[in-house]
């Protein structure tokens, strides 16, 4: 039996190797020119993305039919037992699946983080795990959407394609954007909105080099989904139009209401998540309680189960009373907050569409009651509010406008839609600056609003950038000594210290220069203490470099003193140039990690890349003698003749790492006191990273090393 298993395993490895070789050969044929390669890649990702979206849709329908015995089409006739037990069981399965698989199967913020911090690298297994977790969530009635997860699934497909083709970081991010655009476009039948969504949300910029391939992937995915699923609009609506100029004011008021409700939605979602963080239950059981709460709400209002497109259709055709619609607004917010805040998997766009539809329908019914004959139908306001509320939660006005237009095919309401969306976006940004996606990342200490530069500066501290060469003077140093030292020194600041080297103040070049004309008159009168600045802030080694740059923006100085926080002893200085040098080093280090990471894919299983007759590059597990010591202390290069190029975490450790919340994740990232904070950020969120000399090697580390083959063999057995 063991022999047969071994033969099967060897046969599988041979087949997999041949498949990879043929795949790489076919990919190389595509590389005739960069333009041909990018177009071909965009088409292929669009095809794969459409396939992923269609398969995901079928999986949801299958689980829904199994869980509910035929589907959720007739929610009113569901039994009490089913309404309570099915969402509860679904929450339990999802909780266990996420806890024991990967913390990345949660939605779009993980894709945004991967693009910002990991060069767009997403593990292929994320696509499978996200598909299962979200399909079970929706199929069992949890109040979540499928658009975020399908974007994550197809983004993982794009990232996997980038890994197989060994592209650079820029193209890897482009392929991730192509996948996300394909997923959104195929799901909602919205090719232009899918492309804009990817550019606005996933990538955060409208780079022309990325625009073309993303649009191609989006259009290809839409064409394929239309072939298999039909070319009907995602939402069927009756004809709507504008009946009176007063309606433009009413649509602006609707935008204000959408902003308020959207802000309430986001705050409720994260408020419930914070409450669940305090619940003394294992993380894998928390989604089960969320499902139970959703089931309890559904006993009275079964319309909140699942996505709820059927209820939206009725609201768009003005078939529901405004009181009932208004109640559903808040019940749906609560149900979605319980579903996602408890740790479930799913998107927020579909629930936002539902809430907006109910809000707009209720508003339209009231307007028609109070101002009969001057306004459009209730459904027109419901349709406009859908776009306004989506934009108030995810802050994508262009995407929201085009999404509603493409989903309905109704051009008549484009102007009212634009008015409501713009008002809603502006007011919601005032009420709550981050979007529902960026707020989750902010809770992980990732700020996409300020760009990649701020995130890199935030991962570095003063201790990594400061210098220890600086000019010190005693407080009683006379003015003529200061002038002579200024003429001989290249520094523009002198730092006053006492006998115990404690910092007291700063004497700047401008202060001394202003007294040069009075030099003879002031000799023996003015000393350093008289012209020093005592109100300049100091920094310490633990301060982040983004804080230092903020201080440079507020104070007109060339450098800040670095002091010990406990004793006040001056230990160094830091200037703008020092900050930029550290930033450039870290940027190069991260880019290098991305390039090496492509090589790592070919080194799985201990395979060796020969770099010459005696030199090789290979992945090895961290030797026992290395664990717990820093690279600087081990002196690996000088003692062993081997260079560590890259470090990654073993995948099974990654998949079990921290399924709780951002605060816990941050604590885990700082569990090793001596290691570089930037490296700890990599451990928490990056698959591969280039270590600094102060990085402490841990048991779960896998090292990519290069050197003479016999020297590598020696350290393997340490």
XYZ file of C-alpha atoms in Angstrom:
718
model
C 0.000 0.000 0.000
C 2.781 2.421 0.939
C 4.671 1.551 -2.258
C 1.627 2.218 -4.432
C 1.009 5.547 -2.688
C 4.620 6.498 -3.301
C 4.276 5.680 -6.995
C 1.088 7.716 -7.272
C 2.777 10.641 -5.522
C 5.784 10.465 -7.848
C 3.519 10.217 -10.882
C 1.592 13.270 -9.676
C 4.814 15.257 -9.261
C 5.977 14.292 -12.754
C 2.626 15.306 -14.276
C 2.608 18.590 -12.358
C 6.152 19.370 -13.476
C 5.306 18.663 -17.116
C 2.191 20.829 -16.855
C 4.231 23.721 -15.455
C 6.819 23.302 -18.207
C 4.164 23.386 -20.946
C 2.429 26.328 -19.304
C 5.667 28.315 -19.105
C 6.448 27.431 -22.724
C 3.049 28.717 -23.858
C 3.451 31.861 -21.779
C 6.858 32.525 -23.296
C 5.270 32.381 -26.760
C 2.989 35.233 -25.636
C 5.986 37.434 -24.810
C 6.640 38.593 -28.367
C 6.180 42.198 -27.216
C 5.083 43.779 -23.959
C 1.845 45.024 -25.521
C 0.908 41.602 -26.916
C 1.732 39.956 -23.607
C -0.386 42.371 -21.550
C -3.373 42.117 -23.917
C -3.150 38.327 -24.001
C -2.842 38.189 -20.223
C -5.826 40.520 -19.771
C -7.972 38.359 -22.064
C -6.959 35.163 -20.267
C -7.608 36.659 -16.822
C -10.989 37.891 -18.057
C -11.882 34.374 -19.218
C -10.749 32.811 -15.943
C -12.481 35.552 -13.955
C -15.776 34.968 -15.728
C -15.437 31.250 -15.087
C -14.796 31.917 -11.415
C -17.813 34.226 -11.145
C -20.134 31.761 -12.873
C -18.886 28.837 -10.783
C -19.281 30.905 -7.619
C -22.853 31.795 -8.554
C -23.696 28.137 -9.182
C -22.104 27.142 -5.879
C -24.291 29.645 -4.006
C -27.419 28.351 -5.713
C -26.479 24.748 -4.918
C -25.863 25.464 -1.225
C -29.066 27.506 -1.043
C -31.098 24.671 -2.531
C -29.573 22.148 -0.132
C -29.926 24.367 2.941
C -33.480 25.548 2.318
C -34.864 22.665 0.321
C -35.317 24.568 -2.901
C -34.086 28.110 -2.304
C -35.047 31.398 -0.684
C -37.623 32.513 -3.236
C -40.581 32.175 -0.855
C -39.231 33.537 2.420
C -42.625 34.042 4.048
C -43.471 30.319 4.027
C -40.244 29.234 5.745
C -40.678 27.330 8.996
C -39.563 28.803 12.305
C -37.148 25.930 12.871
C -35.492 26.432 9.481
C -35.175 30.207 9.892
C -33.387 29.754 13.220
C -31.240 26.705 12.529
C -30.038 27.192 8.942
C -28.264 30.579 9.459
C -26.909 29.306 12.777
C -25.481 26.181 11.160
C -24.110 28.258 8.296
C -22.373 30.593 10.731
C -20.809 27.637 12.539
C -19.474 26.108 9.323
C -18.110 29.456 8.118
C -16.482 30.168 11.486
C -14.709 26.817 11.539
C -13.677 27.159 7.890
C -12.168 30.620 8.339
C -10.506 29.800 11.649
C -8.782 26.665 10.409
C -7.984 27.852 6.901
C -6.958 31.472 6.390
C -7.722 34.873 7.863
C -7.673 36.301 4.305
C -11.067 34.829 3.339
C -12.904 37.929 4.530
C -13.266 40.262 1.555
C -11.920 43.220 -0.371
C -9.826 44.892 2.366
C -7.473 41.905 2.213
C -7.037 42.439 -1.534
C -6.390 46.151 -1.003
C -3.823 45.320 1.670
C -2.142 42.779 -0.607
C -1.847 45.378 -3.375
C -0.519 48.065 -1.027
C 1.853 45.998 1.113
C 2.583 42.701 -0.629
C 2.962 43.739 -4.242
C -0.354 42.123 -5.157
C 0.668 38.628 -4.067
C -2.391 36.593 -3.001
C -2.171 32.895 -2.272
C -4.172 30.684 -4.691
C -5.891 28.878 -1.830
C -7.597 32.160 -0.903
C -9.817 31.798 -3.982
C -11.047 28.371 -2.879
C -11.500 29.265 0.782
C -13.261 32.553 0.025
C -15.591 30.787 -2.404
C -16.626 28.209 0.162
C -16.945 30.624 3.098
C -19.020 33.203 1.234
C -21.150 30.698 -0.675
C -22.080 29.018 2.604
C -22.802 32.410 4.190
C -25.135 33.550 1.405
C -26.622 30.123 0.806
C -27.616 29.687 4.449
C -29.218 33.123 4.659
C -26.568 35.304 6.294
C -27.042 38.936 5.289
C -23.964 39.475 3.104
C -23.167 40.146 -0.540
C -21.159 38.222 -3.096
C -19.466 41.095 -4.953
C -16.542 41.616 -2.554
C -15.649 37.932 -2.289
C -15.930 37.349 -6.051
C -13.585 40.294 -6.584
C -11.206 38.673 -4.094
C -11.542 35.279 -5.786
C -10.770 36.667 -9.227
C -8.029 38.911 -7.813
C -6.396 35.733 -6.474
C -6.698 34.250 -9.973
C -4.955 37.307 -11.429
C -2.247 37.148 -8.771
C -1.681 33.443 -9.414
C -1.310 34.143 -13.127
C 1.249 36.824 -12.291
C 3.209 34.386 -10.142
C 3.213 31.758 -12.884
C 4.498 34.287 -15.424
C 7.083 35.745 -13.002
C 6.103 39.363 -13.670
C 7.362 42.354 -11.701
C 5.444 44.047 -8.893
C 3.806 46.670 -11.138
C 2.374 44.062 -13.485
C 1.390 41.809 -10.605
C -0.787 44.614 -9.219
C -2.230 45.188 -12.678
C -3.186 41.514 -12.972
C -4.849 41.662 -9.554
C -6.849 44.650 -10.782
C -7.770 42.753 -13.958
C -9.098 39.868 -11.883
C -11.117 42.084 -9.548
C -12.623 43.991 -12.483
C -13.558 40.735 -14.199
C -15.283 39.479 -11.053
C -17.387 42.597 -10.520
C -18.240 42.905 -14.216
C -19.322 39.271 -14.546
C -21.345 39.388 -11.315
C -23.355 42.543 -12.019
C -23.178 42.607 -15.850
C -21.394 45.968 -15.567
C -18.172 46.091 -17.654
C -17.385 49.797 -17.227
C -18.325 49.920 -13.541
C -16.228 46.795 -12.944
C -13.157 48.450 -14.446
C -13.706 51.699 -12.534
C -14.296 49.792 -9.299
C -10.963 48.054 -9.678
C -9.148 51.298 -10.431
C -10.898 53.325 -7.692
C -10.978 50.767 -4.887
C -8.406 48.028 -5.491
C -5.535 49.941 -7.102
C -6.395 53.457 -5.957
C -5.229 55.201 -9.152
C -6.166 55.656 -12.812
C -2.780 54.878 -14.366
C -3.107 54.672 -18.158
C -0.784 51.657 -18.330
C -3.228 49.760 -16.113
C -6.447 51.125 -17.577
C -6.332 49.253 -20.896
C -5.723 45.699 -19.602
C -8.266 46.150 -16.805
C -10.953 47.288 -19.261
C -10.120 44.360 -21.545
C -10.488 41.844 -18.703
C -13.739 43.454 -17.605
C -15.251 43.406 -21.105
C -14.164 39.812 -21.777
C -15.625 38.622 -18.466
C -18.896 40.429 -19.172
C -19.180 38.922 -22.654
C -18.684 35.401 -21.303
C -21.126 35.866 -18.418
C -23.741 37.247 -20.825
C -23.310 34.170 -23.007
C -23.949 31.759 -20.131
C -26.265 33.805 -17.904
C -28.071 35.987 -20.419
C -27.929 39.683 -21.256
C -30.741 40.862 -19.012
C -30.076 43.808 -16.672
C -29.150 42.742 -13.158
C -32.123 44.755 -11.835
C -35.403 45.018 -13.747
C -37.051 48.413 -13.269
C -40.069 50.142 -14.812
C -39.491 53.321 -16.856
C -38.622 56.309 -14.674
C -38.051 59.973 -15.364
C -38.071 63.473 -13.863
C -41.550 65.025 -13.664
C -40.814 68.372 -11.992
C -37.707 70.578 -11.383
C -38.441 70.410 -7.643
C -37.377 66.790 -7.756
C -33.709 67.765 -8.079
C -33.941 69.315 -4.611
C -35.651 66.184 -3.331
C -32.885 64.010 -4.781
C -30.315 66.170 -2.989
C -32.245 65.641 0.266
C -32.244 61.919 -0.490
C -28.458 62.101 -0.850
C -28.235 63.646 2.622
C -30.359 60.857 4.085
C -28.269 58.236 2.279
C -25.086 59.715 3.756
C -26.509 59.598 7.279
C -27.790 56.034 6.917
C -24.584 54.893 5.196
C -22.479 56.303 8.025
C -24.759 54.579 10.526
C -24.298 51.336 8.586
C -20.487 51.511 8.724
C -20.423 52.467 12.404
C -22.878 49.692 13.273
C -20.795 47.129 11.403
C -17.572 47.924 13.225
C -19.365 48.551 16.506
C -20.702 44.997 16.425
C -17.230 43.738 15.496
C -15.771 45.504 18.535
C -18.460 44.024 20.760
C -17.688 40.550 19.467
C -14.042 41.155 20.261
C -15.043 41.271 23.926
C -17.269 38.179 23.825
C -15.574 35.298 25.717
C -16.151 32.718 22.981
C -13.748 30.917 20.645
C -13.457 32.763 17.358
C -14.857 29.859 15.357
C -18.107 29.962 17.367
C -18.775 33.679 17.017
C -20.204 33.527 13.458
C -22.633 30.897 14.737
C -24.077 33.396 17.220
C -24.242 35.970 14.427
C -26.250 33.505 12.357
C -28.562 32.867 15.299
C -29.228 36.604 15.676
C -29.915 36.914 11.950
C -32.357 34.020 12.211
C -34.100 35.667 15.147
C -34.567 38.871 13.133
C -35.755 36.855 10.144
C -38.579 35.322 12.178
C -40.338 38.684 11.888
C -38.699 39.958 8.686
C -37.594 37.037 6.481
C -36.849 39.509 3.664
C -33.399 40.157 5.199
C -32.175 36.609 4.562
C -29.472 36.338 1.925
C -28.955 39.064 -0.658
C -32.625 40.015 -1.002
C -32.962 40.841 -4.701
C -36.608 39.729 -4.701
C -37.504 42.294 -2.033
C -35.609 44.994 -3.933
C -37.614 44.204 -7.058
C -40.871 44.704 -5.154
C -39.645 48.027 -3.745
C -38.618 49.232 -7.205
C -42.138 48.488 -8.466
C -43.699 50.365 -5.487
C -45.356 47.234 -4.081
C -44.424 47.745 -0.393
C -45.654 50.218 2.239
C -43.267 52.948 3.328
C -43.479 51.958 7.010
C -42.385 48.427 6.162
C -39.562 49.699 3.943
C -38.278 51.983 6.693
C -38.218 49.116 9.189
C -36.282 46.952 6.729
C -33.593 49.667 6.483
C -32.575 49.215 10.103
C -33.267 45.473 10.308
C -30.993 44.868 7.302
C -28.243 47.015 8.831
C -28.485 44.983 12.036
C -28.514 41.657 10.178
C -25.463 42.541 8.065
C -23.627 43.838 11.126
C -24.286 40.569 12.960
C -23.264 38.507 9.921
C -19.957 40.276 9.250
C -19.168 41.693 12.685
C -19.247 38.218 14.210
C -16.520 37.079 11.826
C -18.455 35.906 8.778
C -17.409 36.205 5.154
C -19.141 38.322 2.534
C -19.453 41.692 0.847
C -21.182 44.943 1.756
C -22.210 46.275 -1.655
C -25.307 44.082 -1.995
C -26.519 44.907 1.549
C -25.863 48.584 0.765
C -27.974 48.279 -2.377
C -30.743 46.677 -0.309
C -30.644 49.350 2.406
C -30.565 52.126 -0.197
C -33.475 50.611 -2.081
C -35.608 50.415 1.070
C -34.617 53.948 2.139
C -35.365 55.427 -1.271
C -38.661 53.568 -1.539
C -39.813 54.878 1.845
C -38.669 58.407 0.965
C -40.440 58.278 -2.398
C -43.682 57.063 -0.832
C -43.625 59.932 1.674
C -42.847 62.478 -1.055
C -45.719 61.230 -3.198
C -48.021 61.391 -0.191
C -47.001 64.936 0.776
C -46.447 66.341 -2.743
C -48.741 64.400 -5.056
C -48.250 65.006 -8.755
C -44.861 66.732 -8.435
C -42.567 63.739 -8.119
C -41.709 60.473 -9.821
C -42.738 57.033 -8.618
C -41.446 55.498 -5.394
C -39.252 53.176 -7.465
C -37.334 56.095 -8.982
C -36.219 57.261 -5.539
C -35.433 53.674 -4.551
C -33.193 53.292 -7.591
C -31.335 56.558 -6.998
C -30.888 55.814 -3.293
C -29.225 52.495 -4.139
C -26.346 54.295 -5.823
C -26.209 57.033 -3.188
C -25.954 54.591 -0.301
C -23.337 52.421 -2.002
C -21.221 55.512 -2.607
C -21.649 56.659 0.997
C -20.187 53.368 2.257
C -17.406 52.636 -0.252
C -16.739 56.264 -1.479
C -16.685 55.544 -5.207
C -19.010 58.091 -6.866
C -18.094 57.287 -10.481
C -18.400 53.546 -9.932
C -21.717 53.942 -8.092
C -23.278 56.063 -10.839
C -22.172 53.778 -13.654
C -23.015 50.627 -11.703
C -26.669 51.626 -11.245
C -26.868 52.784 -14.855
C -25.435 49.507 -16.210
C -27.396 47.317 -13.789
C -30.708 48.854 -14.852
C -30.076 50.193 -18.348
C -32.096 53.297 -17.360
C -30.516 56.514 -18.647
C -33.368 58.846 -17.679
C -32.326 59.031 -14.023
C -28.602 59.606 -14.603
C -28.775 63.294 -13.556
C -30.787 62.713 -10.340
C -28.487 59.780 -9.597
C -25.400 61.963 -9.998
C -26.864 64.640 -7.691
C -27.700 62.176 -4.918
C -24.403 60.302 -5.221
C -22.279 63.463 -5.102
C -24.172 64.877 -2.103
C -24.049 61.526 -0.328
C -20.330 61.021 -0.955
C -19.371 64.515 0.196
C -21.469 64.442 3.369
C -20.504 60.896 4.345
C -16.816 61.788 3.964
C -17.443 64.669 6.377
C -19.303 62.480 8.873
C -16.806 59.596 8.684
C -13.629 60.087 6.690
C -12.656 56.468 5.869
C -14.833 54.165 3.789
C -16.087 50.797 4.974
C -13.014 49.213 3.353
C -10.311 51.683 4.362
C -11.608 51.790 7.935
C -10.870 48.083 8.316
C -7.345 48.681 7.046
C -6.888 51.660 9.362
C -7.734 49.339 12.230
C -4.782 47.267 11.013
C -2.602 50.410 10.924
C -2.641 50.516 7.109
C -3.527 53.954 5.735
C -4.289 53.823 2.017
C -5.585 57.401 1.948
C -2.052 58.709 2.410
C -0.550 56.289 -0.070
C 2.199 53.719 0.020
C 4.775 56.303 1.126
C 3.049 56.876 4.469
C 2.655 53.154 5.067
C 6.366 52.610 4.487
C 7.333 55.541 6.720
C 4.966 54.240 9.390
C 6.735 50.870 9.325
C 10.126 52.508 10.004
C 11.303 54.188 13.188
C 13.818 56.877 14.069
C 16.324 54.327 15.344
C 16.682 52.981 11.819
C 17.380 56.370 10.223
C 19.190 58.639 12.711
C 22.910 59.393 12.727
C 25.195 59.717 15.740
C 27.505 62.440 14.386
C 26.413 65.890 15.598
C 27.815 69.070 17.139
C 27.273 69.689 20.864
C 28.090 72.825 22.853
C 27.871 73.756 26.529
C 25.176 76.266 27.546
C 27.778 78.925 28.446
C 29.702 78.795 25.148
C 30.463 82.418 24.074
C 29.257 83.865 20.780
C 32.735 84.131 19.215
C 33.277 80.394 19.797
C 29.964 79.656 18.135
C 30.925 81.763 15.100
C 34.290 80.093 14.708
C 32.794 76.606 15.043
C 30.105 77.542 12.544
C 32.756 78.531 10.005
C 34.548 75.190 10.406
C 31.509 72.884 10.625
C 29.199 71.542 7.936
C 26.300 71.290 10.405
C 23.623 73.975 10.613
C 22.473 73.168 14.161
C 24.379 72.982 17.430
C 22.836 71.135 20.361
C 23.244 72.327 23.928
C 23.897 69.537 26.428
C 24.810 69.515 30.107
C 27.595 67.580 31.800
C 25.547 64.360 31.632
C 24.868 64.788 27.887
C 21.196 65.640 28.450
C 19.669 67.721 25.678
C 18.688 71.289 26.653
C 18.185 73.295 23.462
C 19.170 73.978 19.848
C 21.211 76.835 18.387
C 20.484 77.222 14.675
C 22.586 78.716 11.904
C 19.997 81.458 11.314
C 20.184 82.597 14.960
C 23.966 82.896 14.843
C 23.971 84.596 11.429
C 21.561 87.275 12.637
C 24.156 88.321 15.251
C 27.231 88.360 13.004
C 26.956 92.130 12.360
C 27.065 92.775 16.114
C 29.849 90.310 16.829
C 32.344 92.671 18.498
C 29.691 94.447 20.548
C 28.215 91.191 21.847
C 31.468 89.375 22.654
C 31.390 88.294 26.258
C 27.729 89.259 26.534
C 25.853 86.610 24.534
C 26.282 82.890 25.249
C 24.718 79.826 23.628
C 21.932 79.585 26.207
C 20.758 83.130 25.323
C 20.059 82.388 21.658
C 18.963 78.747 21.910
C 15.517 77.484 20.949
C 13.887 75.486 23.703
C 10.474 74.917 22.106
C 11.587 72.553 19.345
C 10.229 69.025 19.767
C 12.490 66.054 20.321
C 12.028 62.514 19.047
C 13.148 59.127 20.312
C 14.202 55.911 18.623
C 10.714 54.409 18.828
C 8.938 57.230 16.963
C 7.828 56.410 13.422
C 9.215 58.317 10.464
C 5.788 59.512 9.352
C 5.532 61.399 12.673
C 8.964 62.911 12.023
C 7.848 64.149 8.600
C 4.775 65.731 10.179
C 7.076 67.584 12.590
C 9.212 68.811 9.693
C 6.064 70.260 8.154
C 5.329 72.252 11.320
C 8.836 73.460 12.241
C 11.376 75.200 10.021
C 14.474 73.244 11.053
C 16.857 70.958 9.206
C 17.055 68.255 11.871
C 15.542 67.142 15.163
C 17.462 65.902 18.199
C 16.973 62.256 19.160
C 16.948 61.691 22.918
C 16.495 58.809 25.316
C 12.912 59.014 26.628
C 13.877 58.111 30.196
C 17.033 60.189 30.723
C 16.817 62.879 28.026
C 20.359 62.061 26.876
C 21.124 63.169 23.319
C 21.923 60.083 21.227
C 21.615 61.336 17.654
C 19.940 63.616 15.132
C 17.615 62.988 12.213
C 17.114 65.179 9.136
C 14.868 65.044 6.094
C 17.716 63.485 4.133
C 18.056 60.720 6.711
C 14.325 59.989 6.482
C 14.413 59.824 2.684
C 17.477 57.560 2.726
C 15.665 55.145 5.042
C 12.549 55.321 2.865
C 14.510 54.576 -0.307
C 16.279 51.638 1.339
C 12.983 50.164 2.524
C 11.346 50.680 -0.884
C 14.244 48.921 -2.589
C 14.082 46.166 0.024
C 10.377 45.570 -0.615
C 10.795 45.634 -4.389
C 13.649 43.167 -4.034
C 11.403 40.949 -1.950
C 8.819 40.973 -4.723
C 11.391 40.026 -7.353
C 12.857 37.249 -5.214
C 9.374 36.006 -4.373
C 8.869 35.117 -8.034
C 11.977 32.961 -7.828
C 10.710 31.290 -4.671
C 7.774 29.801 -6.570
C 10.241 27.659 -8.516
C 12.077 26.546 -5.382
C 9.275 24.786 -3.512
C 10.134 21.378 -2.192
C 13.830 22.137 -1.755
C 14.635 22.430 -5.470
C 17.988 24.009 -6.267
C 18.833 26.768 -8.730
C 22.444 26.493 -9.868
C 24.176 29.883 -10.085
C 27.447 28.445 -11.387
C 29.699 25.458 -10.965
C 29.838 25.661 -7.163
C 27.145 28.199 -6.272
C 23.446 27.575 -5.760
C 20.246 29.136 -4.433
C 17.861 26.993 -2.374
C 15.109 27.213 0.256
C 15.859 25.684 3.660
C 14.068 25.585 6.987
C 15.648 27.734 9.704
C 18.448 25.692 11.367
C 17.879 25.052 15.057
C 21.002 26.979 16.076
C 19.738 30.071 14.246
C 16.325 30.211 15.958
C 16.014 33.031 18.486
C 19.110 34.935 17.307
C 19.379 37.958 15.046
C 21.128 37.808 11.685
C 23.649 40.381 12.921
C 24.542 38.264 15.933
C 24.847 35.045 13.925
C 27.177 36.690 11.374
C 25.928 34.168 8.837
C 27.752 35.662 5.875
C 31.180 35.926 7.517
C 31.030 32.699 9.539
C 29.225 30.400 7.141
C 29.775 31.995 3.724
C 26.047 32.011 2.959
C 23.781 34.974 2.174
C 20.114 35.084 3.250
C 18.204 36.636 0.348
C 14.620 36.263 1.520
C 12.506 34.898 4.363
C 8.971 33.582 4.241
C 6.687 32.038 6.836
C 5.612 28.432 6.597
C 2.141 28.387 5.069
C 0.486 26.339 7.809
C 1.561 28.906 10.361
C 0.200 31.676 8.183
C -3.150 29.974 7.869
C -3.544 29.619 11.625
C -2.246 33.051 12.496
C -4.716 35.187 14.333
C -8.308 35.021 13.221
C -9.499 37.560 15.749
C -9.163 41.251 15.211
C -6.748 43.908 14.094
C -5.695 44.703 17.639
C -4.752 41.076 18.303
C -2.987 40.929 14.968
C -0.922 43.966 15.862
C 0.027 42.389 19.181
C 1.138 39.228 17.420
C 3.212 41.240 14.984
C 5.257 42.628 17.893
C 5.801 39.428 19.824
C 9.549 39.392 19.228
C 11.062 42.327 21.016
C 14.368 42.740 19.203
C 13.192 42.388 15.653
C 12.794 45.192 13.201
C 9.251 46.633 13.315
C 9.135 46.676 9.543
C 9.875 42.982 9.486
C 7.142 42.320 12.010
C 4.734 44.133 9.731
C 5.918 41.806 6.988
C 5.335 38.788 9.216
C 1.773 39.917 9.903
C 0.886 40.749 6.341
C 3.554 39.769 3.775
C 4.279 36.341 2.353
C 7.955 37.165 1.694
C 10.339 39.836 2.961
C 14.007 40.759 2.853
C 15.285 40.677 6.453
C 17.334 43.400 8.104
C 20.426 42.536 10.176
C 18.399 42.948 13.391
C 15.713 40.460 12.352
C 15.375 37.567 14.820
C 15.022 34.201 13.083
C 11.991 32.219 14.246
C 11.048 28.564 14.112
C 8.497 28.962 11.317
C 10.904 30.823 8.997
C 11.932 29.391 5.641
C 15.161 30.936 4.320
C 16.086 31.526 0.689
C 19.886 31.301 0.790
C 22.657 31.574 -1.795
C 26.262 30.468 -1.585
C 28.620 27.582 -2.219
C 26.718 24.317 -2.271
C 28.857 22.580 0.364
C 28.493 25.544 2.754
C 24.709 25.457 2.337
C 24.758 21.729 3.106
C 26.675 22.439 6.311
C 24.235 24.980 7.734
C 21.272 22.723 6.916
C 22.581 20.276 9.519
C 23.339 22.853 12.229
